[in-house]
Coordinates of C-alpha atoms in Angstrom, one line a residue:
M1 CA 12.5 -11.5 -9.7
I2 CA 11.2 -12.3 -6.2
Y3 CA 12.9 -11.2 -3.0
H4 CA 14.8 -13.9 -1.2
W5 CA 12.6 -13.7 1.9
H6 CA 9.7 -15.1 -0.2
D7 CA 11.7 -18.0 -1.8
R8 CA 10.0 -20.7 0.3
E9 CA 6.5 -19.5 -0.6
F10 CA 7.3 -19.1 -4.3
D11 CA 8.9 -22.5 -4.6
A12 CA 5.9 -24.1 -2.9
L13 CA 3.5 -22.3 -5.3
V14 CA 5.3 -23.0 -8.6
G15 CA 5.8 -26.6 -7.5
R16 CA 2.1 -27.1 -7.9
K17 CA 1.3 -25.1 -11.0
G18 CA -0.8 -27.9 -12.3
Q19 CA -3.2 -27.7 -9.3
L20 CA -3.4 -24.0 -8.9
P21 CA -6.8 -22.4 -8.3
H22 CA -8.1 -19.9 -10.8
A23 CA -7.7 -17.0 -8.5
L24 CA -5.0 -16.2 -5.8
L25 CA -5.1 -13.4 -3.3
L26 CA -1.6 -12.4 -2.5
R27 CA -1.9 -10.2 0.6
G28 CA 0.3 -8.6 3.1
P29 CA 1.7 -5.2 4.2
Q30 CA 2.7 -2.7 1.5
G31 CA 6.3 -2.7 0.5
I32 CA 7.3 -6.3 1.2
G33 CA 7.5 -7.6 -2.4
K34 CA 4.1 -8.9 -3.2
L35 CA 4.0 -7.4 -6.7
A36 CA 7.3 -8.8 -7.6
F37 CA 6.0 -12.2 -6.4
A38 CA 2.9 -11.9 -8.5
E39 CA 4.9 -10.9 -11.6
A40 CA 7.3 -13.8 -11.1
M41 CA 4.3 -16.1 -10.8
A42 CA 2.7 -14.7 -13.9
K43 CA 6.0 -15.2 -15.7
A44 CA 6.2 -18.8 -14.5
L45 CA 2.6 -19.5 -15.7
L46 CA 3.3 -18.1 -19.2
C47 CA 6.8 -19.4 -19.7
E48 CA 7.0 -21.9 -22.6
K49 CA 10.2 -23.7 -21.3
P50 CA 9.9 -23.6 -17.5
A51 CA 12.8 -24.7 -15.3
P52 CA 12.5 -28.1 -13.5
N53 CA 11.2 -26.4 -10.4
G54 CA 8.4 -24.7 -12.4
A55 CA 9.9 -21.2 -12.4
A56 CA 10.3 -19.2 -15.6
C57 CA 13.3 -20.0 -17.8
G58 CA 14.0 -16.4 -18.6
H59 CA 15.1 -17.1 -22.2
C60 CA 12.0 -18.1 -24.2
A61 CA 9.9 -15.8 -26.3
A62 CA 7.2 -15.6 -23.6
C63 CA 9.8 -14.5 -21.0
A64 CA 11.2 -11.9 -23.4
W65 CA 7.8 -10.4 -23.9
M66 CA 7.3 -10.4 -20.1
G67 CA 10.5 -8.5 -19.7
Q68 CA 9.3 -5.9 -22.2
G69 CA 5.8 -5.8 -20.5
S70 CA 4.2 -6.8 -23.8
H71 CA 3.0 -10.4 -23.4
P72 CA -0.3 -10.6 -25.2
D73 CA -1.7 -13.2 -22.8
L74 CA -1.2 -11.0 -19.7
R75 CA -3.6 -8.3 -18.7
R76 CA -2.8 -5.9 -15.8
L77 CA -5.4 -3.9 -14.0
E78 CA -3.8 -0.9 -12.1
P79 CA -4.7 2.6 -11.2
E80 CA -3.6 5.3 -13.6
S81 CA -1.2 6.6 -10.9
L82 CA 0.7 3.3 -11.1
A83 CA 0.4 2.7 -14.8
T84 CA 2.2 6.0 -15.6
P85 CA 6.0 6.2 -15.4
N86 CA 6.1 9.0 -12.8
D87 CA 4.6 8.7 -9.4
V88 CA 1.4 10.6 -9.0
E89 CA 2.8 12.6 -6.0
Q90 CA 5.7 13.8 -8.1
G91 CA 3.9 14.5 -11.4
A92 CA 3.9 18.3 -11.0
E93 CA 3.5 18.7 -14.8
K94 CA 0.1 17.2 -14.9
K95 CA -2.8 19.6 -14.2
E96 CA -4.8 16.8 -12.6
K97 CA -3.5 14.1 -10.4
A98 CA -3.7 10.6 -11.8
S99 CA -6.5 8.5 -10.4
T100 CA -5.6 6.1 -7.6
Q101 CA -8.6 3.9 -8.3
I102 CA -9.1 1.1 -10.9
P103 CA -12.1 2.3 -12.9
V104 CA -14.9 0.1 -14.1
E105 CA -13.8 0.4 -17.8
Q106 CA -10.7 -1.6 -17.0
A107 CA -12.7 -4.4 -15.4
R108 CA -15.3 -4.5 -18.2
G109 CA -12.5 -4.5 -20.7
L110 CA -11.5 -7.9 -19.4
A111 CA -14.4 -9.6 -21.3
A112 CA -12.7 -9.1 -24.7
F113 CA -9.4 -10.4 -23.3
L114 CA -11.0 -13.5 -21.6
N115 CA -13.4 -14.6 -24.3
V116 CA -10.8 -15.1 -27.0
S117 CA -8.2 -17.8 -27.4
S118 CA -4.8 -17.2 -26.0
H119 CA -2.2 -16.0 -28.5
R120 CA 0.3 -18.6 -27.6
G121 CA -2.0 -21.5 -27.0
G122 CA -1.2 -21.5 -23.3
P123 CA -2.8 -19.9 -20.2
K124 CA -3.9 -16.3 -19.8
V125 CA -3.2 -14.3 -16.7
V126 CA -4.9 -11.3 -15.1
L127 CA -2.8 -9.3 -12.6
I128 CA -4.7 -6.8 -10.4
H129 CA -2.6 -4.4 -8.2
P130 CA -3.6 -3.2 -5.7
A131 CA -6.9 -5.1 -5.7
E132 CA -8.4 -2.8 -3.1
A133 CA -8.1 0.1 -5.6
L134 CA -11.0 -1.4 -7.6
N135 CA -13.9 1.0 -7.2
V136 CA -17.3 -0.5 -6.4
N137 CA -18.5 -0.8 -10.0
A138 CA -15.1 -2.3 -11.1
A139 CA -15.2 -4.8 -8.3
N140 CA -18.7 -5.9 -9.3
A141 CA -17.6 -6.3 -12.9
L142 CA -14.6 -8.3 -11.9
L143 CA -16.8 -10.6 -9.7
K144 CA -18.6 -11.9 -12.8
A145 CA -15.3 -13.0 -14.3
L146 CA -14.2 -14.6 -11.1
E147 CA -17.5 -16.5 -10.8
E148 CA -17.3 -17.9 -14.4
P149 CA -13.6 -18.0 -15.3
P150 CA -12.7 -19.4 -18.7
P151 CA -10.5 -22.5 -18.7
N152 CA -6.8 -22.1 -18.2
T153 CA -7.1 -18.5 -16.9
Y154 CA -5.5 -17.3 -13.7
F155 CA -6.3 -14.2 -11.6
L156 CA -3.5 -12.8 -9.4
L157 CA -4.9 -10.2 -7.0
V158 CA -2.3 -8.3 -5.0
A159 CA -3.7 -6.5 -1.9
H160 CA -2.2 -4.3 0.8
R161 CA -5.6 -3.7 2.5
W162 CA -7.3 -6.9 1.7
H163 CA -10.1 -6.3 4.3
Q164 CA -11.4 -3.6 2.0
L165 CA -12.2 -6.1 -0.8
L166 CA -15.7 -7.2 -1.3
P167 CA -16.3 -10.4 0.7
T168 CA -17.6 -12.1 -2.5
I169 CA -14.3 -11.4 -4.2
R170 CA -12.3 -12.7 -1.3
S171 CA -14.4 -15.8 -1.1
R172 CA -13.6 -16.7 -4.7
C173 CA -9.8 -16.5 -4.2
Q174 CA -7.4 -18.8 -2.5
D175 CA -5.8 -16.8 0.2
L176 CA -2.0 -16.6 0.2
P177 CA -0.6 -14.3 2.9
L178 CA 3.0 -13.2 2.3
P179 CA 5.1 -12.4 5.4
P180 CA 7.4 -9.4 5.7
P181 CA 11.1 -10.3 6.1
M182 CA 12.5 -10.5 9.6
P183 CA 13.7 -7.0 10.7
G184 CA 17.3 -8.0 10.8
A185 CA 17.2 -9.4 7.3
A186 CA 15.3 -6.3 6.1
L187 CA 17.9 -4.0 7.7
E188 CA 20.8 -5.9 6.2
W189 CA 19.2 -5.7 2.7
L190 CA 18.6 -2.0 3.0
K191 CA 22.2 -1.4 4.0
Q192 CA 23.3 -3.4 0.9
Q193 CA 21.2 -0.9 -1.2
G194 CA 23.2 2.0 0.3
L195 CA 20.2 3.6 1.9
R196 CA 20.7 6.6 4.2
Y197 CA 19.2 6.2 7.7
P198 CA 18.3 2.4 7.2
D199 CA 17.3 1.9 10.8
L200 CA 15.0 4.9 10.9
A201 CA 13.6 4.2 7.4
L202 CA 12.8 0.6 8.3
A203 CA 11.0 1.8 11.5
Q204 CA 9.1 4.5 9.6
A205 CA 8.1 1.9 7.0
G206 CA 6.8 -0.6 9.6
D207 CA 9.5 -3.1 8.7
A208 CA 8.6 -3.0 5.0
P209 CA 12.0 -2.7 3.2
L210 CA 10.7 -1.7 -0.3
L211 CA 8.6 1.1 1.2
A212 CA 11.7 2.2 3.2
L213 CA 13.7 2.3 0.0
K214 CA 11.3 4.9 -1.5
F215 CA 12.0 7.5 1.2
D216 CA 14.0 10.4 -0.4
D217 CA 15.4 13.6 1.0
E218 CA 12.1 15.4 0.3
F219 CA 10.2 12.8 2.2
W220 CA 12.4 13.2 5.3
S221 CA 12.3 17.0 5.1
Q222 CA 8.5 17.1 4.8
R223 CA 8.0 14.5 7.6
K224 CA 10.3 16.4 9.9
Q225 CA 8.5 19.7 9.3
F226 CA 5.1 18.0 9.9
L227 CA 6.0 16.1 13.0
Q228 CA 7.7 19.2 14.5
S229 CA 4.4 21.0 14.0
L230 CA 2.5 18.3 15.9
C231 CA 4.5 18.8 19.1
G232 CA 4.7 22.6 19.2
H233 CA 3.4 24.3 22.3
K234 CA 1.4 26.8 20.3
F235 CA -0.4 24.3 18.1
N236 CA -2.3 26.2 15.3
A237 CA -4.5 23.6 13.6
L238 CA -5.7 25.9 10.7
A239 CA -2.2 27.2 10.0
I240 CA -0.8 23.7 9.9
A241 CA -3.7 22.5 7.6
E242 CA -2.9 25.4 5.3
N243 CA 0.8 24.4 5.1
L244 CA -0.3 20.8 4.2
R245 CA -2.5 21.9 1.3
D246 CA -0.1 20.6 -1.4
H247 CA 0.7 17.3 0.4
A248 CA -0.9 14.0 -0.5
P249 CA -3.6 13.2 2.1
A250 CA -2.6 9.6 2.1
L251 CA 1.0 10.5 3.0
V252 CA -0.1 12.9 5.8
L253 CA -2.5 10.4 7.2
S254 CA 0.2 7.7 7.2
W255 CA 2.5 10.0 9.2
L256 CA -0.3 10.9 11.7
Q257 CA -1.4 7.3 12.1
K258 CA 2.2 6.3 13.0
W259 CA 2.5 9.3 15.3
G260 CA -0.7 8.4 17.1
F261 CA 0.3 4.8 17.4
D262 CA 3.6 5.8 19.1
V263 CA 1.8 8.3 21.4
V264 CA -0.6 5.6 22.6
S265 CA 2.1 3.0 22.8
H266 CA 4.4 5.3 24.9
K267 CA 1.5 6.3 27.1
A268 CA 0.6 2.6 27.8
T269 CA 4.0 0.8 27.7
G270 CA 6.8 3.3 27.2
A271 CA 7.7 1.8 23.8
L272 CA 7.9 3.3 20.3
R273 CA 7.8 1.7 16.9
Y274 CA 7.8 4.2 14.1
N275 CA 9.4 7.5 15.2
P276 CA 12.4 6.8 17.4
D277 CA 14.0 10.1 16.3
F278 CA 11.1 11.9 18.1
A279 CA 11.2 9.9 21.3
A280 CA 11.5 13.0 23.6
E281 CA 8.7 14.9 21.9
I282 CA 6.3 11.8 21.9
A283 CA 7.0 11.2 25.6
A284 CA 6.1 14.9 26.4
I285 CA 2.8 14.6 24.5
A286 CA 2.0 11.2 26.0
A287 CA 2.3 12.8 29.4
R288 CA -0.2 15.5 28.5
I289 CA -3.0 13.6 26.8
D290 CA -5.7 11.3 28.0
L291 CA -5.1 7.6 27.1
V292 CA -8.7 6.8 26.3
E293 CA -9.1 9.8 24.0
A294 CA -5.8 9.0 22.4
V295 CA -7.0 5.5 21.5
R296 CA -10.2 7.0 20.1
F297 CA -8.1 9.4 18.0
Q298 CA -5.9 6.6 16.7
R299 CA -8.9 4.5 15.8
H300 CA -10.4 7.5 14.0
V301 CA -7.3 8.0 11.9
V302 CA -7.1 4.3 11.0
G303 CA -10.8 4.5 9.9
L304 CA -10.0 7.4 7.6
Q305 CA -7.8 5.0 5.6
R306 CA -11.0 3.8 3.9
I307 CA -11.6 7.1 2.2
V308 CA -8.2 8.8 1.9
F309 CA -7.7 7.5 -1.7
H310 CA -11.2 8.7 -2.8
P311 CA -11.7 12.1 -4.3
L312 CA -12.0 14.6 -1.4
N313 CA -11.5 18.2 -0.5
S314 CA -7.9 18.0 0.9
R315 CA -8.1 21.4 2.6
L316 CA -11.2 20.5 4.6
F317 CA -9.8 17.1 5.3
F318 CA -6.6 18.5 6.8
E319 CA -8.5 21.2 8.7
Q320 CA -10.8 18.6 10.4
L321 CA -7.9 16.3 11.1
M322 CA -5.8 19.0 12.7
L323 CA -8.7 20.4 14.7
T324 CA -9.4 16.9 16.1
Y325 CA -5.7 16.5 17.0
A326 CA -5.8 19.9 18.7
S327 CA -8.7 18.7 20.9
L328 CA -6.6 15.7 21.9
L329 CA -3.7 18.0 23.0
R330 CA -6.0 20.2 25.0
R331 CA -7.6 17.2 26.7
R332 CA -11.0 17.9 25.3
P333 CA -13.5 15.2 24.4
L334 CA -13.1 14.3 20.7
Q335 CA -16.1 15.1 18.5
L336 CA -15.9 12.3 16.0
A337 CA -18.4 11.4 13.3
A338 CA -20.4 8.2 14.1

């Protein structure tokens, strides 16, 4: 099922199923419904009795298999953290966190899938989500399949950070940007889902409603504690880093990136985007810091997104991050790696 804000794009795409390229790059911000769009497209391609508009019928054997996640002519490439039932950040029972990368073994395993005839005599579909999770070796292995795709085979790549994909992979896909819903429509949808704090959740999610829907009480509690620590007058970088040791680096970096954006934005224009509930604290910090150094800090945090999902020493990562932020608060020149 696609979300209603993507109806126009979906109708246009399924309406030309007979002229589709072999690879589509479905890109846009995380949490706007790209995966649901890709799944609906895969279902439409594999449906054996499609509706007049090209969408899946929902009743044939192929649609039933899709509903069960067991269609033999669909292959999904996803990180272990997404393939398992429980979210990796909540899987406390596992001794090791599930990988957030798509390993080369998955990409190489496509060869056996692609080089045999389809089970139903129709097309075959490969869905990759998120495509930027492919590690370097997996991306190179996938490239070979994209360069020489078998007939009647479709690749659907879903990407949140599409700029991190290899240029050679991007060049072999037709680009299909999917827009987020208008803020008013997203807010109304969240209210219909019965979400607490819909306005704040949507702001924190950067207008991505599906991302906002995932924020639970634990998220809000941890976020509040972390943001309060950022604006304390006696900022202790190492103590804060120690308190963060059990947090997911990607989550903390996301909070800090949004915090830094709001500090810079308030300093320059007086406006906020992500953290309206901390408006007074952000205003006080913006008055203390140097704008040029704040912009440098924000760019540094954004740049760390390239490595945050890779294996790293989270304690050292948090310590360096908080020490750099401490320098910003104390109006000292930031010592950033080149």
